[in-house]
mmCIF file of C-alpha atoms in Angstrom:
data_model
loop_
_atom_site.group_PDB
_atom_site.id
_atom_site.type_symbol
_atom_site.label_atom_id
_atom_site.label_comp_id
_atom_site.label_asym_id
_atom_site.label_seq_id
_atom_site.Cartn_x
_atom_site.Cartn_y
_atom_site.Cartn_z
ATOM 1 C CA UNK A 824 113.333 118.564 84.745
ATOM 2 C CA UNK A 825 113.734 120.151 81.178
ATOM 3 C CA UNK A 826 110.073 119.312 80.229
ATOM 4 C CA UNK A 827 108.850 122.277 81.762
ATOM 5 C CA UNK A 828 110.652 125.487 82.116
ATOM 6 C CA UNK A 829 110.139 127.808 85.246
ATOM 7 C CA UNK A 830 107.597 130.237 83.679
ATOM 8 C CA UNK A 831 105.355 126.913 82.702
ATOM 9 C CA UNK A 832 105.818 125.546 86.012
ATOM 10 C CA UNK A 833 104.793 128.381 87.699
ATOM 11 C CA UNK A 834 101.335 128.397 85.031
ATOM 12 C CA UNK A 835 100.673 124.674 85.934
ATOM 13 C CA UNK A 836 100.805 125.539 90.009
ATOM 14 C CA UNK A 837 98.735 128.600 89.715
ATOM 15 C CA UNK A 838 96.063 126.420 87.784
ATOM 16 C CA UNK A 839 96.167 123.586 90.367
ATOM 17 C CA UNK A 840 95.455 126.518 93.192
ATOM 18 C CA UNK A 841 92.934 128.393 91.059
ATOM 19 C CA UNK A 842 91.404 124.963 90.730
ATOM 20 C CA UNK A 843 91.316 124.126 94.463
ATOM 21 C CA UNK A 844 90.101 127.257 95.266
ATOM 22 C CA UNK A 845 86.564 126.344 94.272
ATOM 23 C CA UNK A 846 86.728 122.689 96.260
ATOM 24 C CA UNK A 847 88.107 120.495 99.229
ATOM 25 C CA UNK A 848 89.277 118.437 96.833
ATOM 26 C CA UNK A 849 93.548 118.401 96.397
ATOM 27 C CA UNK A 850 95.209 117.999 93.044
ATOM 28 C CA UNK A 851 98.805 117.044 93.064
ATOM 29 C CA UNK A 852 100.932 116.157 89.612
ATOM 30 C CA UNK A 853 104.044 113.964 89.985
ATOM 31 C CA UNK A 854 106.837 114.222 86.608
ATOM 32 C CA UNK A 855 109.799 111.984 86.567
ATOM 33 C CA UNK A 856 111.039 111.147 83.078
ATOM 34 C CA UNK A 857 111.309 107.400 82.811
ATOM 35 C CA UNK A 858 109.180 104.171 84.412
ATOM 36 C CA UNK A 859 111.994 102.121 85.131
ATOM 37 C CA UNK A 860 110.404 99.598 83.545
ATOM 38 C CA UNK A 861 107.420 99.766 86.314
ATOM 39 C CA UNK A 862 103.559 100.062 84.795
ATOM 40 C CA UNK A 863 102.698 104.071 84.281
ATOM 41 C CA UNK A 864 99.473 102.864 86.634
ATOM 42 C CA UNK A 865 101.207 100.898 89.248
ATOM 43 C CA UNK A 866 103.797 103.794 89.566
ATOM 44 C CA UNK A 867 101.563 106.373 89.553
ATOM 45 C CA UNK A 868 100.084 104.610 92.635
ATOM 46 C CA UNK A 869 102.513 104.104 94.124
ATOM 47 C CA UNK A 870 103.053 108.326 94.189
ATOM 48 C CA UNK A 871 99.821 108.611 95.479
ATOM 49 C CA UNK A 872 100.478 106.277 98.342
ATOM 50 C CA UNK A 873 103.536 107.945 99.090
ATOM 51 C CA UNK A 874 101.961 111.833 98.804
ATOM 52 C CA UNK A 875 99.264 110.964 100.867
ATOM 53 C CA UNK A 876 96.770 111.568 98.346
ATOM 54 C CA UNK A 877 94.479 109.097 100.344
ATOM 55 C CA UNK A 878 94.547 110.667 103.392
ATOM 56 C CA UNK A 879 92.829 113.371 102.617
ATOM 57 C CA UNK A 880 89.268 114.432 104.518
ATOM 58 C CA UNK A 881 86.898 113.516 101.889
ATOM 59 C CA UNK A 882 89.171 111.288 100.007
ATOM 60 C CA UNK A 883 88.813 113.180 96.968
ATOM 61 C CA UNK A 884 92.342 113.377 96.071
ATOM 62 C CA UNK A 885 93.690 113.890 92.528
ATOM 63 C CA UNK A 886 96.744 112.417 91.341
ATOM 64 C CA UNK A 887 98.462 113.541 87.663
ATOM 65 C CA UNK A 888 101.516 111.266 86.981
ATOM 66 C CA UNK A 889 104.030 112.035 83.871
ATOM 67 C CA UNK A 890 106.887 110.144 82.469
ATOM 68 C CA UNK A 891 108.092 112.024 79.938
ATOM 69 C CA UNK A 892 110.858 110.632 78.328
ATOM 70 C CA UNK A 893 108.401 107.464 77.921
ATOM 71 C CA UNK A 894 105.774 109.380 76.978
ATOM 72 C CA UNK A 895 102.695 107.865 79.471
ATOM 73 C CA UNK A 896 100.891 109.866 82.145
ATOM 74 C CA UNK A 897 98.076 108.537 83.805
ATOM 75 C CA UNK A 898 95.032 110.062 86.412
ATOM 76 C CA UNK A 899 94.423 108.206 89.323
ATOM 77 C CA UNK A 900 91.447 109.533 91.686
ATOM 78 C CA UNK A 901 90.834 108.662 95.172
ATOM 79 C CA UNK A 902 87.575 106.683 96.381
ATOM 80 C CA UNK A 903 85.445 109.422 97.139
ATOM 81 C CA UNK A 904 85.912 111.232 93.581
ATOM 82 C CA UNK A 905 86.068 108.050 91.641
ATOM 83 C CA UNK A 906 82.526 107.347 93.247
ATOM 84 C CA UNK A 907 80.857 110.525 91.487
ATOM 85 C CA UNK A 908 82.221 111.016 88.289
ATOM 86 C CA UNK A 909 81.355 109.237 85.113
ATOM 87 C CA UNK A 910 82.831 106.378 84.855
ATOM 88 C CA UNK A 911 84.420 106.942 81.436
ATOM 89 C CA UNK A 912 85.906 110.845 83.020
ATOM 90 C CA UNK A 913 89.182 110.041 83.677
ATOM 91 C CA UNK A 914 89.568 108.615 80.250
ATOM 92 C CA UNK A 915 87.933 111.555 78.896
ATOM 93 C CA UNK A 916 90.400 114.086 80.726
ATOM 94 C CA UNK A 917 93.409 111.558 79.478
ATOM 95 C CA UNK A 918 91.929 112.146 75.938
ATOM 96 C CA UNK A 919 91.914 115.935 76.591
ATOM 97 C CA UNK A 920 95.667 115.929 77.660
ATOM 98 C CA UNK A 921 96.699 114.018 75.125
ATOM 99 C CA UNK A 922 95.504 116.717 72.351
ATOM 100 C CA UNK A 923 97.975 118.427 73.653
ATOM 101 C CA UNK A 924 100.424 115.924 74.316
ATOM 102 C CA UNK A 925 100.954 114.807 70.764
ATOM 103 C CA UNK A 926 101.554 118.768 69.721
ATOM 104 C CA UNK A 927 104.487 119.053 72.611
ATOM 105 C CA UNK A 928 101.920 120.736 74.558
ATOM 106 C CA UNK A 929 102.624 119.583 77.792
ATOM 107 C CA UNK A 930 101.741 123.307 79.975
ATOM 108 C CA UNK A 931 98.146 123.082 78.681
ATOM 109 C CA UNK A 932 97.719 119.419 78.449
ATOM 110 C CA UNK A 933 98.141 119.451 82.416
ATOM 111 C CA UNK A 934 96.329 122.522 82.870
ATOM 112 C CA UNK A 935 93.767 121.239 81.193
ATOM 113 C CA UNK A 936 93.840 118.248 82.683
ATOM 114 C CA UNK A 937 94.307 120.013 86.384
ATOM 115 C CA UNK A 938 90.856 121.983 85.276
ATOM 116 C CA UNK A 939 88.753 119.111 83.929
ATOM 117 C CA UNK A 940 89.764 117.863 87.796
ATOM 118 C CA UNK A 941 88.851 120.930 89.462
ATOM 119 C CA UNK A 942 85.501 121.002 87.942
ATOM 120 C CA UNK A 943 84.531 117.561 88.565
ATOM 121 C CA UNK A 944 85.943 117.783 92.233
ATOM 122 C CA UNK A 945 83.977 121.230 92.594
ATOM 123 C CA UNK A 946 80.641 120.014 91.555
ATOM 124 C CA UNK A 947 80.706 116.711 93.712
ATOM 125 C CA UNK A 948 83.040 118.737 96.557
ATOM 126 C CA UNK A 949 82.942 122.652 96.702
ATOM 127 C CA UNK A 950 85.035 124.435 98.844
ATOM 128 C CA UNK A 951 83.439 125.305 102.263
ATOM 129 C CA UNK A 952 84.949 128.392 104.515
ATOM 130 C CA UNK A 953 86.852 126.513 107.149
ATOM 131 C CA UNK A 954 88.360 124.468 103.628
ATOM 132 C CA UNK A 955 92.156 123.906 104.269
ATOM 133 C CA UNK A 956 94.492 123.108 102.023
ATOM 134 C CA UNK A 957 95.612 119.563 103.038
ATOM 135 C CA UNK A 958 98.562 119.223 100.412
ATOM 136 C CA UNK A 959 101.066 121.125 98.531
ATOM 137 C CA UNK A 960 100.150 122.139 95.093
ATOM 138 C CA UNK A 961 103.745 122.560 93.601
ATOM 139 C CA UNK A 962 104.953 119.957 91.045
ATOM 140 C CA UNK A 963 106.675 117.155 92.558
ATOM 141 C CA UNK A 964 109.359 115.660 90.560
ATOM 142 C CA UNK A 965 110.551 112.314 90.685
ATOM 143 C CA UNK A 966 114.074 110.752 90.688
ATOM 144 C CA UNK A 967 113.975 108.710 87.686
#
């Protein structure tokens, strides 16, 4: 995926484990370049499904999904985060990343948005000692 060279990748990993080091909470980001003609939310559900994002202890799971050739991401949080953050947060975080976004931005848009994540899930679920880390934190990149 040309969106992202290696150097940037490796800058968008290390902020999803620097984030995760302070909670139990897991933070995954999904980029594909196009839909398919599928809804940005229903596809980025459909990632989190198949990642296992639910599944995790506390169900505090933190999906980031990017289409970049169609230009829509979208945040989807499990039940247990999505129960203690502000209702309007994700929005807020989407609003964040898309400062960046619309400058071709995309390395700090995401680690912003991985951060403004990593806070939230720190606050409402900080990182205890016998933490484990219950899902990869590379990039995952879809087919499309």
């Amino acid at each position: 995926m040309e969106i992202l060279n290696q150097e940037e990748q490796e800058k968008v990993v290390q902020a999803i484990s620097l984030a995760e080091n302070q909670t139990s909470g897991e933070i995954r980001l999904v980029m594909e370049r196009r839909l398919k003609g599928d809804d940005v939310y229903k596809k980025a559900t459909s990632y989190f499904e198949k990642l296992n994002m639910h599944k995790t202890n506390q169900r505090n799971g933190v999906l980031i999904y990017l289409a970049t050739d169609d230009h829509q991401f979208a945040i989807i949080g499990d039940i247990g985060i999505n129960q203690k953050v502000p209702a309007d947060f994700w929005e807020i975080t989407k609003e964040e990343m898309l400062n960046f976004f619309r400058k071709g931005d995309f390395t700090n848009g995401l680690i912003s948005g991985i951060q403004m994540a990593g806070q939230q899930l720190s606050t409402y679920f900080p990182r205890k000692e016998d933490d484990i880390n219950e899902l990869p934190n590379d990039i995952y990149f879809g087919k499309s």
